[in-house]
mmCIF file of C-alpha atoms in Angstrom:
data_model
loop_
_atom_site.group_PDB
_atom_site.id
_atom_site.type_symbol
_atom_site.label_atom_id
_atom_site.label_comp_id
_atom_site.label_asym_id
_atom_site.label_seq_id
_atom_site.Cartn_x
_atom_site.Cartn_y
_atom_site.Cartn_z
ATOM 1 C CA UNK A 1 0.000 0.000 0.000
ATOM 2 C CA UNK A 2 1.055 2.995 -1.010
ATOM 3 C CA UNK A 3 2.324 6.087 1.601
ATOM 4 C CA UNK A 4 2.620 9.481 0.893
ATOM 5 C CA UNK A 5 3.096 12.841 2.763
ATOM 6 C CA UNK A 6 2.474 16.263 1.492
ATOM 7 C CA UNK A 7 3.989 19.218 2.408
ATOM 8 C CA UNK A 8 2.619 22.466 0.935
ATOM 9 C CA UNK A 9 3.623 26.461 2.001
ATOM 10 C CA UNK A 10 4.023 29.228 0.502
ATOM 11 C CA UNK A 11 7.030 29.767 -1.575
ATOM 12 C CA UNK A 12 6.739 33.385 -2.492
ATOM 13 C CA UNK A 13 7.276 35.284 0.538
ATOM 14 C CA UNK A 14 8.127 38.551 -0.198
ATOM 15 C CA UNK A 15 11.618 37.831 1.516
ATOM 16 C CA UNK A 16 12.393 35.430 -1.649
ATOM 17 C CA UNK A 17 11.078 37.726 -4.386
ATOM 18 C CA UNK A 18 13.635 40.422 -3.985
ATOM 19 C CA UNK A 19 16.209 41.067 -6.796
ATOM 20 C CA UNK A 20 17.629 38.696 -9.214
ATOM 21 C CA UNK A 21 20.600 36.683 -6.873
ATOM 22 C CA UNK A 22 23.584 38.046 -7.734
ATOM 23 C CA UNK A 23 25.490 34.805 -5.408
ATOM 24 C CA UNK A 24 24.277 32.115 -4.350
ATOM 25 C CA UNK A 25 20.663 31.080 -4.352
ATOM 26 C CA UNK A 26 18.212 30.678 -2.046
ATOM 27 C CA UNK A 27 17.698 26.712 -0.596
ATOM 28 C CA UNK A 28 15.488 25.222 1.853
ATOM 29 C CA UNK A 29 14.909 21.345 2.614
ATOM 30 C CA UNK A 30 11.856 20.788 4.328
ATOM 31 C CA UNK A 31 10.755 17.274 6.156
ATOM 32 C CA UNK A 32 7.851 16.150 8.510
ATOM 33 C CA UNK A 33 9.290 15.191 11.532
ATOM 34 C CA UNK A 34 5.773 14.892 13.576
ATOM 35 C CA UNK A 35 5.813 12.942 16.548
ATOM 36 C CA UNK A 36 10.005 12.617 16.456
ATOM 37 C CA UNK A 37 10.448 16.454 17.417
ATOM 38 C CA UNK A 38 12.002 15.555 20.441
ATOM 39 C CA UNK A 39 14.689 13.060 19.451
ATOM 40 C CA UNK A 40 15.633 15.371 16.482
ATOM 41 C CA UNK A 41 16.215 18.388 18.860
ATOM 42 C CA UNK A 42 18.286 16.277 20.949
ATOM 43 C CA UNK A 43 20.938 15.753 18.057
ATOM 44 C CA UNK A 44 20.640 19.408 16.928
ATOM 45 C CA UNK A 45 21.455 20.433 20.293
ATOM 46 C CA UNK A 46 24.663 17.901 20.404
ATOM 47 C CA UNK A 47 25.467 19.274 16.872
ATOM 48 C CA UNK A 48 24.721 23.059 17.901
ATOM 49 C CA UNK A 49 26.874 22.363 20.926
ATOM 50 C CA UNK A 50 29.724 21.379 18.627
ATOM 51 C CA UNK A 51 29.856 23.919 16.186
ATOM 52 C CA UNK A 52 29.537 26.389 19.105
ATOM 53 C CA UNK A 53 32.903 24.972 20.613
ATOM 54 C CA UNK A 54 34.872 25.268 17.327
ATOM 55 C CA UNK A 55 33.520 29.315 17.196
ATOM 56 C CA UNK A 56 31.194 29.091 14.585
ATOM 57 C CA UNK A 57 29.014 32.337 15.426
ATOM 58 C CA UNK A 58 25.459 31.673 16.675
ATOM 59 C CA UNK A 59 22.193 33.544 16.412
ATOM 60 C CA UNK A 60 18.442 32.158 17.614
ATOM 61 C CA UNK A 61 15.645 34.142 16.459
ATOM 62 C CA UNK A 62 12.191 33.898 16.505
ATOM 63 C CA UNK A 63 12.746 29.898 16.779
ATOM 64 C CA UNK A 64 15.574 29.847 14.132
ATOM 65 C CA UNK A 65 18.953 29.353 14.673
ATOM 66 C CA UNK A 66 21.463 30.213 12.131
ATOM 67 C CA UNK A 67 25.355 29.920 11.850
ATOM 68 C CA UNK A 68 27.586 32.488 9.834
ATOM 69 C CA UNK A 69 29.632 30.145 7.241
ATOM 70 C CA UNK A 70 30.319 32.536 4.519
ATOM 71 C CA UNK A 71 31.931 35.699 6.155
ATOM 72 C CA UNK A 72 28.783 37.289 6.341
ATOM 73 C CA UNK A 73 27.786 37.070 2.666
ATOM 74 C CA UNK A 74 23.937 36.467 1.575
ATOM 75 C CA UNK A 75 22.236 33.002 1.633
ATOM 76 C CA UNK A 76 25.706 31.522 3.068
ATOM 77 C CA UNK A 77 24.279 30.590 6.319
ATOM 78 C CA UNK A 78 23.438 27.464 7.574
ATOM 79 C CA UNK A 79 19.876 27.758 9.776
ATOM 80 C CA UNK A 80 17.431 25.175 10.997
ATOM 81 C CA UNK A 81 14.331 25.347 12.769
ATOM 82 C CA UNK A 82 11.726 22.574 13.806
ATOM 83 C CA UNK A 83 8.207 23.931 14.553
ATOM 84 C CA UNK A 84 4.831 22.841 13.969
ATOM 85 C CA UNK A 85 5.880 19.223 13.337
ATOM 86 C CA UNK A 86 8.106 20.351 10.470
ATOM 87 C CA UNK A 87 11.733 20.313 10.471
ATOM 88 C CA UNK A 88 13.249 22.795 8.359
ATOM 89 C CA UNK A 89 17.252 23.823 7.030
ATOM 90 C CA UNK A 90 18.524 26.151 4.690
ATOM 91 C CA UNK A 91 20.753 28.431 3.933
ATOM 92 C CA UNK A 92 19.190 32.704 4.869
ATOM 93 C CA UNK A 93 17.560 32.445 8.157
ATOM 94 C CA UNK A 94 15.163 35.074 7.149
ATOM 95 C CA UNK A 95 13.565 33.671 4.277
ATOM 96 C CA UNK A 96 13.830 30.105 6.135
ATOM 97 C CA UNK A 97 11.636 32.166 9.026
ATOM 98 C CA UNK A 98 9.347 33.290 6.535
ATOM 99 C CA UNK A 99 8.694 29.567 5.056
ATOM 100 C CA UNK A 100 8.448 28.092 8.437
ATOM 101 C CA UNK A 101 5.471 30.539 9.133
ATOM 102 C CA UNK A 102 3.681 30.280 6.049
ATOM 103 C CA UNK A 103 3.705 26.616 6.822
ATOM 104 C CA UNK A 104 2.325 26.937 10.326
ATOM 105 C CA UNK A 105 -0.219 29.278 9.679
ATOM 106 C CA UNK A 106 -1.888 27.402 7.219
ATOM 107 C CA UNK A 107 -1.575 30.107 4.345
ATOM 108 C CA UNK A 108 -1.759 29.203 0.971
ATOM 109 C CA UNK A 109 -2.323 30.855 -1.919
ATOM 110 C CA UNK A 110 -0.857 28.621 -4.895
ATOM 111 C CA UNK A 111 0.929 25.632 -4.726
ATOM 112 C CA UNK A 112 3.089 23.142 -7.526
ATOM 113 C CA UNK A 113 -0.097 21.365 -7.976
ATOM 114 C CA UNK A 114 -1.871 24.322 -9.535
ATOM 115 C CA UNK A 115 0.966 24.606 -12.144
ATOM 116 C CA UNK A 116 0.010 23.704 -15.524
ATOM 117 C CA UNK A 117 3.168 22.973 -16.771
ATOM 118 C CA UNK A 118 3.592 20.205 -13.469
ATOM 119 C CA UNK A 119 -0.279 18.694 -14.189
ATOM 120 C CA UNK A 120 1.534 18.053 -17.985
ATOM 121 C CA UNK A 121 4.546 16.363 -16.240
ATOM 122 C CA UNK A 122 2.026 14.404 -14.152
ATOM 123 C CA UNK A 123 -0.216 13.337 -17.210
ATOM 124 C CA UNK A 124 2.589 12.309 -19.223
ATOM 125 C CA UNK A 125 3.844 10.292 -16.658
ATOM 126 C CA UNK A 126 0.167 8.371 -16.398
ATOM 127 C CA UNK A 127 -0.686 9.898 -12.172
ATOM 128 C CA UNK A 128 1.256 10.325 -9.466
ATOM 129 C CA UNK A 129 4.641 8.749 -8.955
ATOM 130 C CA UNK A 130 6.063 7.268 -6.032
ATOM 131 C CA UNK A 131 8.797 9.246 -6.199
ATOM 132 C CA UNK A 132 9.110 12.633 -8.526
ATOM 133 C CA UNK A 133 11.817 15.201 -9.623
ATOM 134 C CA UNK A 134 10.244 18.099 -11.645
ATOM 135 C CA UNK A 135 12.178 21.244 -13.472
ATOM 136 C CA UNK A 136 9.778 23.938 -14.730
ATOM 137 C CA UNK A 137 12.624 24.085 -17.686
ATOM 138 C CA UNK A 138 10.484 27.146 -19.277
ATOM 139 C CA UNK A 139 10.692 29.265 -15.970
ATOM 140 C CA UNK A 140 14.055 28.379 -16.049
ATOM 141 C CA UNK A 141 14.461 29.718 -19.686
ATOM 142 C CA UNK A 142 12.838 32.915 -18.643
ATOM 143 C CA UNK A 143 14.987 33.901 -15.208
ATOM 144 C CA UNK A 144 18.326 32.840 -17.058
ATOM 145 C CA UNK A 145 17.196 35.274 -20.151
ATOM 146 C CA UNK A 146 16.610 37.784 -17.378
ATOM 147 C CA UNK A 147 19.994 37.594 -16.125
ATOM 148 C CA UNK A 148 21.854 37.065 -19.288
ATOM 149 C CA UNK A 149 20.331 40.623 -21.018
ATOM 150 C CA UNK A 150 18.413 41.183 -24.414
ATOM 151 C CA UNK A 151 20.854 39.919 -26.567
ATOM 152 C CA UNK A 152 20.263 36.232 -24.880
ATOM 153 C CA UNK A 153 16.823 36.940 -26.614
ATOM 154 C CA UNK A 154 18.062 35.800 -29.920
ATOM 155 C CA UNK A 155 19.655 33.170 -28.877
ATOM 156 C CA UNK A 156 16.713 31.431 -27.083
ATOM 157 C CA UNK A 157 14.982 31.552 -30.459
ATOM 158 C CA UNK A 158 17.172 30.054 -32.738
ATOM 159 C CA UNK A 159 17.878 27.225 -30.987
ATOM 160 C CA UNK A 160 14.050 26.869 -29.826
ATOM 161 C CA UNK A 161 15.003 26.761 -26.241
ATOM 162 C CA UNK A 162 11.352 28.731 -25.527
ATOM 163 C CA UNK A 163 9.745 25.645 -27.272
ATOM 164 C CA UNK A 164 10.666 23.354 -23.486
ATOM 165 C CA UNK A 165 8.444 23.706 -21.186
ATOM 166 C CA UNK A 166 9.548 20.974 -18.410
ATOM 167 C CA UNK A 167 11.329 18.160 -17.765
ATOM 168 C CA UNK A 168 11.307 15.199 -14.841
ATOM 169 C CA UNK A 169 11.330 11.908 -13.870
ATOM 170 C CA UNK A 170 8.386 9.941 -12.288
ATOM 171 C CA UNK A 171 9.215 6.771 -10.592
ATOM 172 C CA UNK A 172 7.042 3.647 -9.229
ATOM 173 C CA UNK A 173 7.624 0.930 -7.327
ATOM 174 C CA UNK A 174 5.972 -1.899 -6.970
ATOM 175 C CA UNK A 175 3.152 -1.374 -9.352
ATOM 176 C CA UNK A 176 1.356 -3.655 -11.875
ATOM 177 C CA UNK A 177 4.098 -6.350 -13.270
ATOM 178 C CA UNK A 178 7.204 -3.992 -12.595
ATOM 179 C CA UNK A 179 9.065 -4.376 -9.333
ATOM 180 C CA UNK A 180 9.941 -0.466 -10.132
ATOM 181 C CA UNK A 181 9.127 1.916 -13.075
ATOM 182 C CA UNK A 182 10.969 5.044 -14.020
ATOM 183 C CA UNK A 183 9.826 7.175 -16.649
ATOM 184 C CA UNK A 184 12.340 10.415 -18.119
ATOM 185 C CA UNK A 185 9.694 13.160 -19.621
ATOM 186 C CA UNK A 186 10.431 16.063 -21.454
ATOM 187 C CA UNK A 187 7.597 18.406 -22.592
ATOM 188 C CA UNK A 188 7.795 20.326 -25.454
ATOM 189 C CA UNK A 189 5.237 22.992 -27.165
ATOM 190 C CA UNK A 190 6.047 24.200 -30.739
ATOM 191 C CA UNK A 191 8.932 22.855 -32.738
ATOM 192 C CA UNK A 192 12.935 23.227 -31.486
ATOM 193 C CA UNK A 193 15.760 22.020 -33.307
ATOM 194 C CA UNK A 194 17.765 20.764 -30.499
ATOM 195 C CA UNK A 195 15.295 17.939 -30.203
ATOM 196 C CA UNK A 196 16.267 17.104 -33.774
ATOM 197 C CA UNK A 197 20.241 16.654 -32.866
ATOM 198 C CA UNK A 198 19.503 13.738 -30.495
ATOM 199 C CA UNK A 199 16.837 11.646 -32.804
ATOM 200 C CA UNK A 200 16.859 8.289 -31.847
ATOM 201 C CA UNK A 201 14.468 5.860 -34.319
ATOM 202 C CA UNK A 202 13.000 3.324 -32.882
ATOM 203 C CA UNK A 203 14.909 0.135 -34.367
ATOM 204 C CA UNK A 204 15.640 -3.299 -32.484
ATOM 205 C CA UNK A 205 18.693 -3.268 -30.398
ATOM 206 C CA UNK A 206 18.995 -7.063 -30.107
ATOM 207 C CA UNK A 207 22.572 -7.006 -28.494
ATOM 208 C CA UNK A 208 25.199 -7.999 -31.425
ATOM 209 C CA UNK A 209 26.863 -11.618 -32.056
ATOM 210 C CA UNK A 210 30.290 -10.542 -30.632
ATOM 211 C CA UNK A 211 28.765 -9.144 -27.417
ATOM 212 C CA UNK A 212 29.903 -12.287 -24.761
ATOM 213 C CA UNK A 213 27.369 -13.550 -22.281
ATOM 214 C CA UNK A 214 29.309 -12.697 -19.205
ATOM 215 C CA UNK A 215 29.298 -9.113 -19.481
ATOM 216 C CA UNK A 216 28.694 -7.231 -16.246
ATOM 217 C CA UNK A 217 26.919 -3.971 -18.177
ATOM 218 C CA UNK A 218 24.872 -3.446 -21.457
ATOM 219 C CA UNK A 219 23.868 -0.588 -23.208
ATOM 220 C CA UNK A 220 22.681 0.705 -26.875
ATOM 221 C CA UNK A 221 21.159 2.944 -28.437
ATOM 222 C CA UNK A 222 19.771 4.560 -31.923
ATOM 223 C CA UNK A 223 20.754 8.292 -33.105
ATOM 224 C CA UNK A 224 20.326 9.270 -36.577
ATOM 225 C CA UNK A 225 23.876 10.958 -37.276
ATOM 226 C CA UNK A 226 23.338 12.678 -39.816
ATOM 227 C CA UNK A 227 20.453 14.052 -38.846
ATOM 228 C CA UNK A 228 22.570 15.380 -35.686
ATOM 229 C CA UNK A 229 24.846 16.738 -38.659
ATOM 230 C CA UNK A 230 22.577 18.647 -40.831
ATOM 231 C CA UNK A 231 20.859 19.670 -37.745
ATOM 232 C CA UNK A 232 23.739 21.426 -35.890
ATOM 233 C CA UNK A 233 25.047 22.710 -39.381
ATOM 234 C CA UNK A 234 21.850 24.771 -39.339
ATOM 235 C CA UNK A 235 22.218 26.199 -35.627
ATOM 236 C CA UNK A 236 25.698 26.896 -35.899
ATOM 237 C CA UNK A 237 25.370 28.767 -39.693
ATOM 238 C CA UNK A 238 21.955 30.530 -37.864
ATOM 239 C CA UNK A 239 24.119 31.598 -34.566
ATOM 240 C CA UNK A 240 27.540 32.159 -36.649
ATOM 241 C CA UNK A 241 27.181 32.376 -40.504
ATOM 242 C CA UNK A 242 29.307 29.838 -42.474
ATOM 243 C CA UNK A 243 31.056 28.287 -39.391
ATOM 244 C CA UNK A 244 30.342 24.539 -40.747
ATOM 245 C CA UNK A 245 32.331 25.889 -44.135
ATOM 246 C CA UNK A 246 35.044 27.816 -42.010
ATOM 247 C CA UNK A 247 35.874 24.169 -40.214
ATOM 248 C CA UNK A 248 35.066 22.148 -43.568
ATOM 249 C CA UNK A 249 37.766 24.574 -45.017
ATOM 250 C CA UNK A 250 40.297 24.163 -41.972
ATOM 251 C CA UNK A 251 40.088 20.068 -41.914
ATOM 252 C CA UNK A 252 40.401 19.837 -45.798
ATOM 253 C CA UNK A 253 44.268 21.699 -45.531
ATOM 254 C CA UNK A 254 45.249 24.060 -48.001
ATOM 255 C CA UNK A 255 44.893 21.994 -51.587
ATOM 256 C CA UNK A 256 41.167 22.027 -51.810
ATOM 257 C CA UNK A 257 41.623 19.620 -54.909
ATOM 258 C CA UNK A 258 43.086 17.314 -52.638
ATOM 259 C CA UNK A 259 41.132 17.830 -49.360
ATOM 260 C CA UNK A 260 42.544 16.421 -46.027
ATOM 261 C CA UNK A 261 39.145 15.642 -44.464
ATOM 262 C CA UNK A 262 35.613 16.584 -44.832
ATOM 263 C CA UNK A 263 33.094 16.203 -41.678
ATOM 264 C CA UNK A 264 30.618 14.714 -43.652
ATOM 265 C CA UNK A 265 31.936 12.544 -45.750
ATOM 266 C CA UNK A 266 34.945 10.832 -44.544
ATOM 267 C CA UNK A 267 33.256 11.083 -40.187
ATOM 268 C CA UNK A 268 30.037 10.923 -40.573
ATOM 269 C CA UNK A 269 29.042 9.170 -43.962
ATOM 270 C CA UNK A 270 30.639 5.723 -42.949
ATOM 271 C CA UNK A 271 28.968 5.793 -39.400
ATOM 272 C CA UNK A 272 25.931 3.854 -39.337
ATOM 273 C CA UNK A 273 23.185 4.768 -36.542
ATOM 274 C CA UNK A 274 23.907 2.599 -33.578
ATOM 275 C CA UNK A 275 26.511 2.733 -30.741
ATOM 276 C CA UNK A 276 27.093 0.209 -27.899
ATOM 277 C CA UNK A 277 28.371 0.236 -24.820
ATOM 278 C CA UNK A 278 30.163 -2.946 -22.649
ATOM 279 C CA UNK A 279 31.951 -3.326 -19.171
ATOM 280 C CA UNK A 280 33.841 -6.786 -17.628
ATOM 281 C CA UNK A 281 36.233 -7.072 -15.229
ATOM 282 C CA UNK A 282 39.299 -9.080 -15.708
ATOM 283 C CA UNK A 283 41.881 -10.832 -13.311
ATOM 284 C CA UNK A 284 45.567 -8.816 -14.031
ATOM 285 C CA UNK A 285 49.030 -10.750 -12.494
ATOM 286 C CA UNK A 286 48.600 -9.578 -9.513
ATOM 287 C CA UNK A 287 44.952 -11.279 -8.918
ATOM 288 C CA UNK A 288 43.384 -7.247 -8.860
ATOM 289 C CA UNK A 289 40.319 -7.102 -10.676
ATOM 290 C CA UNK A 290 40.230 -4.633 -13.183
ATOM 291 C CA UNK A 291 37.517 -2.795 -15.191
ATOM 292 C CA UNK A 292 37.406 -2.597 -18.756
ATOM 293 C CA UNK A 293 34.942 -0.713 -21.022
ATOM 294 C CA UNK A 294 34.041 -1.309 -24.543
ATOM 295 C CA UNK A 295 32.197 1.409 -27.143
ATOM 296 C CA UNK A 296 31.132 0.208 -30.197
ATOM 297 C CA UNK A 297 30.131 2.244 -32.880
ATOM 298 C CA UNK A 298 28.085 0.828 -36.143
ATOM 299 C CA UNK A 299 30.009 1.527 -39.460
ATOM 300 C CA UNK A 300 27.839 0.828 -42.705
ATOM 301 C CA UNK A 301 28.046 -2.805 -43.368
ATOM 302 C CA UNK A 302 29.935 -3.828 -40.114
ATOM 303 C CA UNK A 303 30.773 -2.891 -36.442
ATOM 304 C CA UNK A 304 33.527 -0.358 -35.879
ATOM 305 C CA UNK A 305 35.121 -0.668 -31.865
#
């Protein structure tokens, strides 16, 4: 049978929606620690006790306590609190003060589950997982642009970066016929071309004849190279006209009747669209085990390690 606890505050205090960070960012970890309050404090206070006797300086405040680490400088703190059955650490004891209220109070106003871009993550994923990691990838997008300046603005359009609008995984365990189930998603609205570098058809990957049966690891996959060439020809030549020609040009040496190399043809014509991946161990002389690794990549017509 499934457990699963829910912790929900609010997020947007106005102590967290100051200015852009210009150091480090703001972190909290929050856990429910209801009905194990008093063993917890116990081991703060043993750990409080220690960093007190190697001079860390100390400040309690309205139920927080916070240690300078960082010579004073923003969000490089390390404070705690525990309070309404919630134990919370991070790193500005003001905005951890802040949380810690919102959560006792009862306050909401929005929370992740009202975010449309997280009920897409959820739906792709098929419900709920037992476990979750979610990245609101176009937020992200948006604060970095922020920071970066209008001239990141171009950028974020030609290479379709505005097109992602999250990312996650979604894990199960125990469900149906699958001890555990873990599911990558990316969600994407409109069309990007970075999508297009890392195509990967969907093609039997039957492991090959020369892989041995006592391999300890296994892996292989599909990517349409040439795809991935034309593709970042495109973005390049868009971001910096005729680089693909300037390197062409470099590689073929200076007879262009008798080029050197050429990208296309001579690297990535002869590839084929597979690559594999192997690890054993082997006894050396000395009876050590050692590790080897194998890649394999598919040439047209055979298999080229």
């Amino acid at each position: 049978r499934r457990r699963h606890t829910r912790l929900q505050g609010d997020w947007s205090s106005d102590v967290c929606s100051s200015d852009l960070p210009s150091s480090m960012p703001y972190v909290y970890f929050l856990a429910d620690v209801k009905g194990k309050e008093d063993a917890l404090k116990s081991l703060l206070d043993r750990l409080t006790q220690i960093a007190e006797e190697q001079g860390m300086p100390k400040e309690t405040k309205d139920d927080v306590t916070s240690f300078k680490i960082g010579g004073g400088a923003p969000r490089q703190e390390l404070a705690f609190s525990i309070k309404g059955g919630i134990f919370a650490i991070g790193n500005d004891a003001e905005s951890l003060k802040a949380t810690v209220g919102a959560l006792e109070s009862g306050r909401k106003e929005k929370s992740l589950a009202d975010n449309a871009r997280f009920q897409d993550f959820r739906q792709s994923a098929g419900g709920s997982g037992d476990f979750e990691l979610f990245v609101d990838v176009a937020r992200a997008v948006e604060l970095a642009g922020d920071i970066a300046g209008a001239e990141a603005g171009a950028a974020v359009a030609t290479l379709g970066l505005n097109a992602f609008q999250s990312a996650g995984v979604s894990g199960t365990v125990g469900q149906g016929d699958f001890d555990h189930n873990t599911q990558f998603i990316l969600n994407v609205k409109g069309e990007t071309p970075l999508l297009k570098l890392f195509n990967m058809p969907a093609k039997p990957t039957k492991p090959e004849a020369w892989v041995p049966d006592n391999v300890v690891s296994y892996f292989s996959f599909n990517w349409d190279l040439e795809q991935f060439y034309n593709t970042l020809s495109s973005v390049l030549n868009a971001v910096m006209p005729g680089a693909m020609d300037q390197a062409d040009a470099m590689l073929a040496g200076p007879d262009p009747d008798n080029p050197l190399l050429n990208i296309k043809k001579d690297l990535i014509g002869p590839l084929g669209n597979r690559i594999s991946i192997m690890s054993d161990m082997i006894e050396e002389k000395k009876g050590q085990p050692t590790g080897r690794v194998l890649i394999a990549w598919q040439q047209i017509g055979r298999a080229h390690v």
